[in-house]
Coordinates of N, CA and C and ligand atoms in Angstrom, one line a residue:
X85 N 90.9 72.9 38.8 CA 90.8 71.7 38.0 C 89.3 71.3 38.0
X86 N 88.9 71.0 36.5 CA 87.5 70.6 36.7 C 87.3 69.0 37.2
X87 N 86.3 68.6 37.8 CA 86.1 67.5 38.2 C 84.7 67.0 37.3
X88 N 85.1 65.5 37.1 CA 84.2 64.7 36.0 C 83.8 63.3 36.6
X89 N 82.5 62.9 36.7 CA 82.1 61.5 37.1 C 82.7 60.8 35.9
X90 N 83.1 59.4 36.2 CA 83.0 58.3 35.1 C 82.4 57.2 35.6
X91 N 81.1 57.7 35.0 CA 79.8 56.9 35.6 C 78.9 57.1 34.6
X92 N 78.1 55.4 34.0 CA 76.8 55.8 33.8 C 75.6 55.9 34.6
X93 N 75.7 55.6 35.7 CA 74.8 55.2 36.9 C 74.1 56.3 37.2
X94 N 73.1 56.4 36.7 CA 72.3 57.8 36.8 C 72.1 58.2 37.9
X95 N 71.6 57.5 39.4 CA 71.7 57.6 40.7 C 73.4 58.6 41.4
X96 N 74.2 57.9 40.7 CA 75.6 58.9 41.0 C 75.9 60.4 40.2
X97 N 75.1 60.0 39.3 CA 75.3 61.5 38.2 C 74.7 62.4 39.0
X98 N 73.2 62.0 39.6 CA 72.6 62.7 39.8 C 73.2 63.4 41.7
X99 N 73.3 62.6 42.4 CA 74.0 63.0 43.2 C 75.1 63.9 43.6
X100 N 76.0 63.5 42.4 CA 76.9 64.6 42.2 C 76.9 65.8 41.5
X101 N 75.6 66.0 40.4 CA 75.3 67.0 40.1 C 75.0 67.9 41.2
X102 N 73.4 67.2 42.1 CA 73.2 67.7 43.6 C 74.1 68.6 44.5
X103 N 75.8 67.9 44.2 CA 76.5 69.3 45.3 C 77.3 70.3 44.6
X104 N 76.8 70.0 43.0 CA 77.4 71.2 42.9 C 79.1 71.5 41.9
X105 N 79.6 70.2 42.2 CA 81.0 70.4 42.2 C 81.5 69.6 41.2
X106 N 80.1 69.2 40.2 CA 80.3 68.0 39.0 C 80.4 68.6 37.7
X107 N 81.7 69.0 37.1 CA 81.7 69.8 35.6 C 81.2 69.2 34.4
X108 N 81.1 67.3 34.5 CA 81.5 67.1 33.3 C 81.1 65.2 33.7
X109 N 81.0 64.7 32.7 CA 81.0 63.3 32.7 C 81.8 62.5 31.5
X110 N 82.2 61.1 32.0 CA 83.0 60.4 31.2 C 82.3 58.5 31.1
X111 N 81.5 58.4 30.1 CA 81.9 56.9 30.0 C 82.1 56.2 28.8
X112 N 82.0 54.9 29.6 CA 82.5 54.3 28.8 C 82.5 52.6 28.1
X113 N 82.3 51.3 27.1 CA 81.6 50.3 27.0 C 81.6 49.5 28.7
X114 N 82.5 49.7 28.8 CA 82.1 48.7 30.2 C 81.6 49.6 31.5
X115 N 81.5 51.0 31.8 CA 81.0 51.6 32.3 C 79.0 51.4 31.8
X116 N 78.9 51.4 30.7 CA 77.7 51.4 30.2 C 76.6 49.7 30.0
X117 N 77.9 48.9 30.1 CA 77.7 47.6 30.9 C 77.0 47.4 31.9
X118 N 77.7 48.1 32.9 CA 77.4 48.1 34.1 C 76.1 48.8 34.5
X119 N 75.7 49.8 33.7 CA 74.4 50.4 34.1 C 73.5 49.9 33.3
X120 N 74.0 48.8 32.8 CA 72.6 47.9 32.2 C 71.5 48.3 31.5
X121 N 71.7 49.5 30.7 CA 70.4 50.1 30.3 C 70.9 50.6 28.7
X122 N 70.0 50.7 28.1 CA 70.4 51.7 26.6 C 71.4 52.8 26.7
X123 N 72.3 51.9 26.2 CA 73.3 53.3 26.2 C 73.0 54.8 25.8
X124 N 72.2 54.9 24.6 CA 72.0 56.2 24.0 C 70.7 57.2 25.2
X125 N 70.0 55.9 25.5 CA 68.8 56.5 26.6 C 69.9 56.8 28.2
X126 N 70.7 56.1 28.5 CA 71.2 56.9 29.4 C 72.4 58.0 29.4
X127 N 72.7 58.3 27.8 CA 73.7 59.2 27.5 C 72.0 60.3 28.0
X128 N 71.6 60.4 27.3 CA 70.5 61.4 26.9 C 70.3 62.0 28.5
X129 N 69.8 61.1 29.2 CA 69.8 61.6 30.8 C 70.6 61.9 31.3
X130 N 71.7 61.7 30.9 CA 72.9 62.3 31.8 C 73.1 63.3 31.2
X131 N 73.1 63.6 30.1 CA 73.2 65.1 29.5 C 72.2 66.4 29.9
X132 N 70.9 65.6 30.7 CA 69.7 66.4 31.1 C 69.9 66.4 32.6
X133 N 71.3 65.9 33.0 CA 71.5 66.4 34.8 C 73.0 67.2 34.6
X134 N 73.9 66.8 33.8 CA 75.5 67.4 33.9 C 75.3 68.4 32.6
X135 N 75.4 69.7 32.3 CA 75.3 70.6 31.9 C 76.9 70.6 30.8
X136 N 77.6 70.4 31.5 CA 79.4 70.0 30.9 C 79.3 69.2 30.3
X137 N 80.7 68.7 29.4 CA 80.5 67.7 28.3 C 80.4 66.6 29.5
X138 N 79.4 65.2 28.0 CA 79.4 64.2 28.7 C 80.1 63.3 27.2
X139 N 80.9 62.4 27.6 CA 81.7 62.0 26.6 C 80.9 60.2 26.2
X140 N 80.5 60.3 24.9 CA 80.2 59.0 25.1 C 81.1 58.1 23.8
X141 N 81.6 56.7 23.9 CA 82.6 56.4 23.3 C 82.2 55.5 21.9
X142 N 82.2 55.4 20.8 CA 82.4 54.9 19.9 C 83.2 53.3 19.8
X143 N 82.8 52.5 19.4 CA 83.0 51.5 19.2 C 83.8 50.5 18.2
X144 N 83.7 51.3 16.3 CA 83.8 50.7 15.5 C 85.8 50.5 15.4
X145 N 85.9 50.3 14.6 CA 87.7 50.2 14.6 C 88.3 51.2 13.6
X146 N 87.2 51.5 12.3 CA 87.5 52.3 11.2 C 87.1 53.6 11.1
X147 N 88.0 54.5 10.4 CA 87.3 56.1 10.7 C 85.7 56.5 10.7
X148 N 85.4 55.7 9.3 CA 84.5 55.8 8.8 C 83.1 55.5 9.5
X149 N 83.3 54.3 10.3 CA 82.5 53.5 11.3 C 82.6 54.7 12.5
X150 N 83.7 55.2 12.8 CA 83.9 56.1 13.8 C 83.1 57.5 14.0
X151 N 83.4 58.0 12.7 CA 82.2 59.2 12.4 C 81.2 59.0 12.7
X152 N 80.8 58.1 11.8 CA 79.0 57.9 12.0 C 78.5 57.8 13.1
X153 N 79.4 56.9 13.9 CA 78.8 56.8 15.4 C 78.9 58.1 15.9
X154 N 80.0 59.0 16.0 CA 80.4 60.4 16.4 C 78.7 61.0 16.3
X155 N 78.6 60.9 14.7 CA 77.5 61.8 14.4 C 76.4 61.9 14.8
X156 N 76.0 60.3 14.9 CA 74.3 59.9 15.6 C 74.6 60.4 17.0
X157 N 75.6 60.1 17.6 CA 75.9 60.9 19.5 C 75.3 62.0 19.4
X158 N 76.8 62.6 18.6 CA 76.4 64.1 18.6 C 74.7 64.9 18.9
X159 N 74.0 64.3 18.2 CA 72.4 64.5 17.7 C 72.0 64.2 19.1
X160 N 72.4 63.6 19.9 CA 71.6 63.1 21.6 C 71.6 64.6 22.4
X161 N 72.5 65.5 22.5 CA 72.5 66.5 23.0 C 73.6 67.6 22.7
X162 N 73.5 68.8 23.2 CA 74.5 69.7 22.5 C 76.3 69.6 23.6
X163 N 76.0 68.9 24.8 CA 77.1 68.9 25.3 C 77.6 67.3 25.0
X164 N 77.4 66.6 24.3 CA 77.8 65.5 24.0 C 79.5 65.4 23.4
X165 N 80.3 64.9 23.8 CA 81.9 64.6 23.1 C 81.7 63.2 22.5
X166 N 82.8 63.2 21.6 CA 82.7 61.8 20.7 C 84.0 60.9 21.4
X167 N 84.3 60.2 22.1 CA 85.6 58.9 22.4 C 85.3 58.3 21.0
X168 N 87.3 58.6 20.6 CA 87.7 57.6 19.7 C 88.9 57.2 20.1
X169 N 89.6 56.2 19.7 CA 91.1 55.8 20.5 C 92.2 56.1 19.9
X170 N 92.8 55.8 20.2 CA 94.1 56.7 20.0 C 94.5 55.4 19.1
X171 N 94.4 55.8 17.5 CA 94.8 54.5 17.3 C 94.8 55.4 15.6
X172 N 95.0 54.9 14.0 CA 95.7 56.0 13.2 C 94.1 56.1 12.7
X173 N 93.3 55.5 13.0 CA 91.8 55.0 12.2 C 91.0 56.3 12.9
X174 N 91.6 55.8 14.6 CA 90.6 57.0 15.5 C 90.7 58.5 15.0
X175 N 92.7 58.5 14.8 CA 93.0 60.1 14.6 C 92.2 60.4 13.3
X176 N 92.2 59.9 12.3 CA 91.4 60.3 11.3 C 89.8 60.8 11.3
X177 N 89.3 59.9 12.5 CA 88.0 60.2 12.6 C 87.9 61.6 13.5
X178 N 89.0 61.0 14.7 CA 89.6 62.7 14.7 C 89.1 63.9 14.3
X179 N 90.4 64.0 13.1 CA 90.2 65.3 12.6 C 88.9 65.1 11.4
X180 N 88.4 64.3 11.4 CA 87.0 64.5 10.4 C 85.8 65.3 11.5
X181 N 85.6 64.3 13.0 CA 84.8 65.2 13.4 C 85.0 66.3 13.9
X182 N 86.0 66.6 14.1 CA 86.5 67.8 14.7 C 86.7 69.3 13.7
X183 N 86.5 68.9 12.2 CA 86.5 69.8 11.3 C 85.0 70.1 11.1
X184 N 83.8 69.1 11.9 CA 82.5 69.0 11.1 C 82.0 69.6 12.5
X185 N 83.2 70.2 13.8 CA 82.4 71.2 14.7 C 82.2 70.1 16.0
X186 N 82.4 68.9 15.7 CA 82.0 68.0 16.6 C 83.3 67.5 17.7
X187 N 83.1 68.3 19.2 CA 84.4 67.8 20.1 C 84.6 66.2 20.1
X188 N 85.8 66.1 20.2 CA 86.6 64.4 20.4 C 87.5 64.4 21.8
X189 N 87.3 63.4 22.2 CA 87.8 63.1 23.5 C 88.6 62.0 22.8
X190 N 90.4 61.8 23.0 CA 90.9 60.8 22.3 C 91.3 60.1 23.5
X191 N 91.0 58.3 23.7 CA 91.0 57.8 24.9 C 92.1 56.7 24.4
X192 N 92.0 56.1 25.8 CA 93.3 54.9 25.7 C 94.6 55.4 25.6
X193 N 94.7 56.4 26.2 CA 96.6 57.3 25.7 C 97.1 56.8 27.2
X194 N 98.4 56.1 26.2 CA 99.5 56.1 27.6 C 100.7 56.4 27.5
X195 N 100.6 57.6 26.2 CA 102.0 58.3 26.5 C 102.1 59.4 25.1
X196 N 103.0 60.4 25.9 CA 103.3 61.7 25.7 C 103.1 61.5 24.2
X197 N 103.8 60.8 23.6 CA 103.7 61.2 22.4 C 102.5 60.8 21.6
X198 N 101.7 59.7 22.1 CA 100.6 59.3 21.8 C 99.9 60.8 21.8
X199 N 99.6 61.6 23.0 CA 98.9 62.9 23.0 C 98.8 64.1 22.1
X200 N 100.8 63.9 21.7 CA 100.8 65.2 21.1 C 100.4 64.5 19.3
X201 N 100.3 63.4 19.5 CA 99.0 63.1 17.5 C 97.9 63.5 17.7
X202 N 97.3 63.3 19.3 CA 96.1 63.7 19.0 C 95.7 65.1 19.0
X203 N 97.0 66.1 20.1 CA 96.5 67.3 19.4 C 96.6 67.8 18.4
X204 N 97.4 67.2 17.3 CA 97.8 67.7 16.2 C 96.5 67.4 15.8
X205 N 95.6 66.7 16.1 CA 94.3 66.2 15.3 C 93.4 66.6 15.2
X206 N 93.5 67.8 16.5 CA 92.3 68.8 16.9 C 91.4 67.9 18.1
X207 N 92.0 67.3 18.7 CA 91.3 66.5 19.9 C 90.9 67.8 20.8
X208 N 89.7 67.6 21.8 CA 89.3 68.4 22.3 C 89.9 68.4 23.7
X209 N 89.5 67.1 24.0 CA 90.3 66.2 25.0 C 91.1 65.7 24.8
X210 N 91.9 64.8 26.2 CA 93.2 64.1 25.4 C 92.5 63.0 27.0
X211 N 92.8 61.4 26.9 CA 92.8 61.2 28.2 C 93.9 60.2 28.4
X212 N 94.5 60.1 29.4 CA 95.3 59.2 29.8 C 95.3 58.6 31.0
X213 N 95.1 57.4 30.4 CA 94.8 55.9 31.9 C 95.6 55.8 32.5
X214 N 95.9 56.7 33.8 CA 96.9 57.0 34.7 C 96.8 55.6 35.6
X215 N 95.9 55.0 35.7 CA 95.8 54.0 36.8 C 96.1 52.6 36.0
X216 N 95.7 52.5 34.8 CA 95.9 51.5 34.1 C 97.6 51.1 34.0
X217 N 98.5 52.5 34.3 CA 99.4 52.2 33.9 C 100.4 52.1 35.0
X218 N 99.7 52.2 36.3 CA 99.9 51.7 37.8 C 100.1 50.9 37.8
X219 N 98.7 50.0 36.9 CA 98.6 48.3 37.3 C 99.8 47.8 36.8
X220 N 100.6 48.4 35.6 CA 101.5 47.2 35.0 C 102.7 47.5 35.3
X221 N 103.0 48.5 36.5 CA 104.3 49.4 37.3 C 104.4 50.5 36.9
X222 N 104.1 50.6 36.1 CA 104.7 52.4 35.3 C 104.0 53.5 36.7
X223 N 104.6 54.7 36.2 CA 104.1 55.5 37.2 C 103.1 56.4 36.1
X224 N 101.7 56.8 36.5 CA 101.4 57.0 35.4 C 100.8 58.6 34.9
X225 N 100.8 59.0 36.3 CA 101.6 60.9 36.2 C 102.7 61.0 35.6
X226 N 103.3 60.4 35.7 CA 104.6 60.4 34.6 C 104.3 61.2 33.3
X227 N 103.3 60.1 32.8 CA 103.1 60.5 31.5 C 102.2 61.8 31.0
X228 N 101.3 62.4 32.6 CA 100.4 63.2 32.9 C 101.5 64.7 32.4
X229 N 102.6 64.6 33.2 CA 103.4 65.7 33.3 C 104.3 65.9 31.9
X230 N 104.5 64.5 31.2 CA 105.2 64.9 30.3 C 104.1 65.7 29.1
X231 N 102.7 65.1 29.3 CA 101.9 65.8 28.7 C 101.3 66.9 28.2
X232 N 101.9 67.9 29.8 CA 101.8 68.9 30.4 C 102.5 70.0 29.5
X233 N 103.6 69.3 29.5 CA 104.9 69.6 29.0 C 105.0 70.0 27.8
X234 N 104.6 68.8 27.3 CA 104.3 69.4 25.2 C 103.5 69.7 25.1
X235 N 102.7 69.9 25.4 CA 101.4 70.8 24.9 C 101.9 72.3 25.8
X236 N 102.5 72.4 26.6 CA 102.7 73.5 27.2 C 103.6 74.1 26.2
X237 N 104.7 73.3 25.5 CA 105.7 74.1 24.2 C 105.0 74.5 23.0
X238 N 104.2 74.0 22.7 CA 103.5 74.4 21.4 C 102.0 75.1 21.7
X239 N 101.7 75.4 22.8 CA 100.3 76.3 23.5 C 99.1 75.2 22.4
X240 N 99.4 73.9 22.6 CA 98.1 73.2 22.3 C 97.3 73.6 23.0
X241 N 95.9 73.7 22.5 CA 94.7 73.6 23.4 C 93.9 72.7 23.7
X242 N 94.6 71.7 23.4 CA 93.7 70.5 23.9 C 93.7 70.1 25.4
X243 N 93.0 70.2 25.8 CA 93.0 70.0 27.4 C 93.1 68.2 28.1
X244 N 94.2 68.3 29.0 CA 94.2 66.9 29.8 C 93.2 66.3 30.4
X245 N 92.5 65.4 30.0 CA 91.8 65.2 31.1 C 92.2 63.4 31.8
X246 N 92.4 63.7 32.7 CA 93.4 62.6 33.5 C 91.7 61.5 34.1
X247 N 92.4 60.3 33.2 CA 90.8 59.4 33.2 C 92.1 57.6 34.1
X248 N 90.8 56.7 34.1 CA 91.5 55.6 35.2 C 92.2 56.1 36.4
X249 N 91.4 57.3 37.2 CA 91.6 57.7 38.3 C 91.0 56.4 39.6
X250 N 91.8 55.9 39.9 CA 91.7 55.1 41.4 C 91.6 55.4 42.8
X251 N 92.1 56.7 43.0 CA 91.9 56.8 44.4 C 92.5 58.9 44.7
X252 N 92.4 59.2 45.5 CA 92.1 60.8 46.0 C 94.0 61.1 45.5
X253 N 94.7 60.5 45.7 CA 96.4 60.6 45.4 C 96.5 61.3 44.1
X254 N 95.6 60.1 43.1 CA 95.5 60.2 41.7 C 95.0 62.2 41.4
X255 N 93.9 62.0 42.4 CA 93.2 63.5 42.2 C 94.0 64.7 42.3
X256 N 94.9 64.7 43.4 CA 95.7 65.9 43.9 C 96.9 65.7 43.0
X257 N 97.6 64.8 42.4 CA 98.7 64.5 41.7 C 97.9 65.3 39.9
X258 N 96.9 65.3 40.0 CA 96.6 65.6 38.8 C 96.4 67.2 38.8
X259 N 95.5 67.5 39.7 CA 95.8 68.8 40.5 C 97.1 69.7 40.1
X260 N 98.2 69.0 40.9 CA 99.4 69.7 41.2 C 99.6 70.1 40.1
X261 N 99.8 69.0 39.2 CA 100.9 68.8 37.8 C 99.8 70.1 36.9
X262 N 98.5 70.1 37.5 CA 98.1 71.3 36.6 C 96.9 70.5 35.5
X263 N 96.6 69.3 35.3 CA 95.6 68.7 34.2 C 94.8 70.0 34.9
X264 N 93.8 70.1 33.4 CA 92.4 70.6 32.9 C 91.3 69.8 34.2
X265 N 91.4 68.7 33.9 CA 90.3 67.6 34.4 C 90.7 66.3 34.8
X266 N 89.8 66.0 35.9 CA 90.0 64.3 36.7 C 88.9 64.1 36.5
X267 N 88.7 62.7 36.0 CA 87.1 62.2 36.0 C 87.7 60.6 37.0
X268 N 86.5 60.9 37.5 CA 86.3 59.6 38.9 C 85.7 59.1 39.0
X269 N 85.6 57.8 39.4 CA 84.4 57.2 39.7 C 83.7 57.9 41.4
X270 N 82.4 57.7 40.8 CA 81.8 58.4 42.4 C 82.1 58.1 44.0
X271 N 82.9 56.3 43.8 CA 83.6 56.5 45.2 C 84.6 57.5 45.6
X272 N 85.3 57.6 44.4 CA 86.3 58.7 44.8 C 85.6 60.1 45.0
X273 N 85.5 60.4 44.2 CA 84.6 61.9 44.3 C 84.0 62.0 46.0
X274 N 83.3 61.0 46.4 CA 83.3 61.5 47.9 C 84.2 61.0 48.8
X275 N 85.1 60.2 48.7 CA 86.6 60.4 49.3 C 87.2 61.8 49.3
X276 N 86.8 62.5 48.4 CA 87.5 63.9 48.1 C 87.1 64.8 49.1
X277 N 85.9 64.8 50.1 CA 84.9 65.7 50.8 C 85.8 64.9 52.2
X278 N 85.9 63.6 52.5 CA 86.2 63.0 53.9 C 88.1 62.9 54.5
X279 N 87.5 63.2 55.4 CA 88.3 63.4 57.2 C 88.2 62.9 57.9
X280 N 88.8 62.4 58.4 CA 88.5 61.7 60.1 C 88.4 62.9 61.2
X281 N 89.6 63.7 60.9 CA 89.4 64.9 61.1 C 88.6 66.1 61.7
X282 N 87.7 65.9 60.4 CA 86.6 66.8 60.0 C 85.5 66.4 60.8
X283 N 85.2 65.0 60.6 CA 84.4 64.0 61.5 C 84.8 64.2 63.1
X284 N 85.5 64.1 63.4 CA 85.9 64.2 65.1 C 85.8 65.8 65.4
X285 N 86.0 66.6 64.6 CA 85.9 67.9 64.9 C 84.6 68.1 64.9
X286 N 83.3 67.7 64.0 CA 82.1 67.5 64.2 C 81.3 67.3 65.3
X287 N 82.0 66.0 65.9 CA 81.6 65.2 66.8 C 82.0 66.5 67.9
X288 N 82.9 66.7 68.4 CA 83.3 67.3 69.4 C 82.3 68.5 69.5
X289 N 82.5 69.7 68.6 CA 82.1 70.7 68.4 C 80.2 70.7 68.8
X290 N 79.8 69.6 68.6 CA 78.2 69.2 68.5 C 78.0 68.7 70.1
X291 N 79.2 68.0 70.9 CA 79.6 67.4 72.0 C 79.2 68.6 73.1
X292 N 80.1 69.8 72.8 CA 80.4 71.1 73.4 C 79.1 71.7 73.4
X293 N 78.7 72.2 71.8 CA 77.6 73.2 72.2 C 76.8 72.7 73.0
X294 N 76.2 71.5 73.0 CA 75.7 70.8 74.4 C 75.7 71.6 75.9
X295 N 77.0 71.9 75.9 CA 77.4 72.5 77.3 C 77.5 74.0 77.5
X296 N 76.6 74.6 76.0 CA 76.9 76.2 76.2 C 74.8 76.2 76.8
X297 N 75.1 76.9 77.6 CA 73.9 77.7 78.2 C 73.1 78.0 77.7
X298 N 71.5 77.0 77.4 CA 70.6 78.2 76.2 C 69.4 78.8 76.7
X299 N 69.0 79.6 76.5 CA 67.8 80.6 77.3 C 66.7 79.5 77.3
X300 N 66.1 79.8 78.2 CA 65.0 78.8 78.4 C 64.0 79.6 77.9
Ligands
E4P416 C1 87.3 57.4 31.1 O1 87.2 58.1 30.2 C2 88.0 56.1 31.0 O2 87.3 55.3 30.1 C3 88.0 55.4 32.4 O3 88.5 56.4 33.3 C4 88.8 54.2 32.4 O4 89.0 53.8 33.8 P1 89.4 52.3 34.2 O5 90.9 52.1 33.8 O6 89.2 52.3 35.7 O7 88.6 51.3 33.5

């Protein structure tokens, strides 16, 4: 499974590029909020540390509004994806940029059938707010697996990528069921490396060699 920050934080991108184990990035308006800076100047840099797509999201409500923005992204770098929502305005923009060569990441999906429009749409991505749909009880692999499912009957190629990931459960549950991709925020991503475990075995093992004999 590939692994994806959803982060604008250039300090986390860059870190997680650092070990190696970072495919791909996801954000998003309030992700881009939060890093307080030009959105398009921090798409650009993130695209000049994460090599994988970096998905940046569109705003407008109408296809038309949708494209355009699609198109000016596109132009920021060559691994850039377009976020449109899952919504009949998005699907259109959809299949417009997706015929003009330009990947779509279709966001805001919380359920199976919402997915299988978007692949009919030619989405590149598909994502679904597994954690968003925690908060309001639903189980939200639920909908990961049923996703799995239809696209598995009709050999769509639009790949899962399992987004409003909250915690390392989310990660392995996305794992199992087989998603494409988990994008995380970077607390998680280094929850994913920690042990206590691993740590006490550290500790000990560094405790010991202490006590092995070294040539003087
Ligand atoms: C990523 O593409 C999504 O926008 C993001 O994972 C949403 O996460 P949240 O539900 O924690 O805001």
């Amino acid at each position: 499974m590939q692994i994806f920050l959803d982060t604008a934080i250039l300090d986390e991108v860059k870190k997680g590029a650092e070990t190696g184990l970072v495919d791909g990035c996801t954000t998003n308006p309030t992700l881009a909020a939060k890093a307080g800076r030009n959105y398009n100047d921090v798409l650009k840099e993130i695209c000049s540390i994460v090599k994988g797509p970096v998905s940046a999201e569109t705003v407008s409500l109408d296809a038309d509004g949708m494209v355009k923005e699609g198109i000016a992204f596109s132009k920021i770098a060559k691994n850039i994806v377009i976020k449109v929502p899952m919504t009949v305005e998005g699907m259109k923009a959809c299949q417009r940029l997706t015929k003009q060569g330009i990947k779509v990441n279709v966001t805001l999906i919380f359920s199976a059938n919402q997915a299988l429009l978007a692949a009919k749409s030619g989405a590149f991505f598909v994502s679904p707010f597994v954690g968003r749909l925690d908060d309001i009880g639903k189980i939200g692999m639920d909908v990961v697996r049923e996703i799995k499912q239809v696209y598995g009957n009709y050999k769509f190629k639009t790949q899962i990528l399992v987004a409003s990931v909250r915690n390392p459960i989310h990660v392995l549950d996305a794992a199992k069921i087989g998603a494409d991709i988990a994008t995380m925020p970077y607390s998680v991503f280094e929850q994913l490396f920690m042990h206590t475990l691993t740590d006490a075995g550290i500790k000990k093992f560094l405790e010991d060699w202490e006590k092995v004999p070294k040539k003087r």
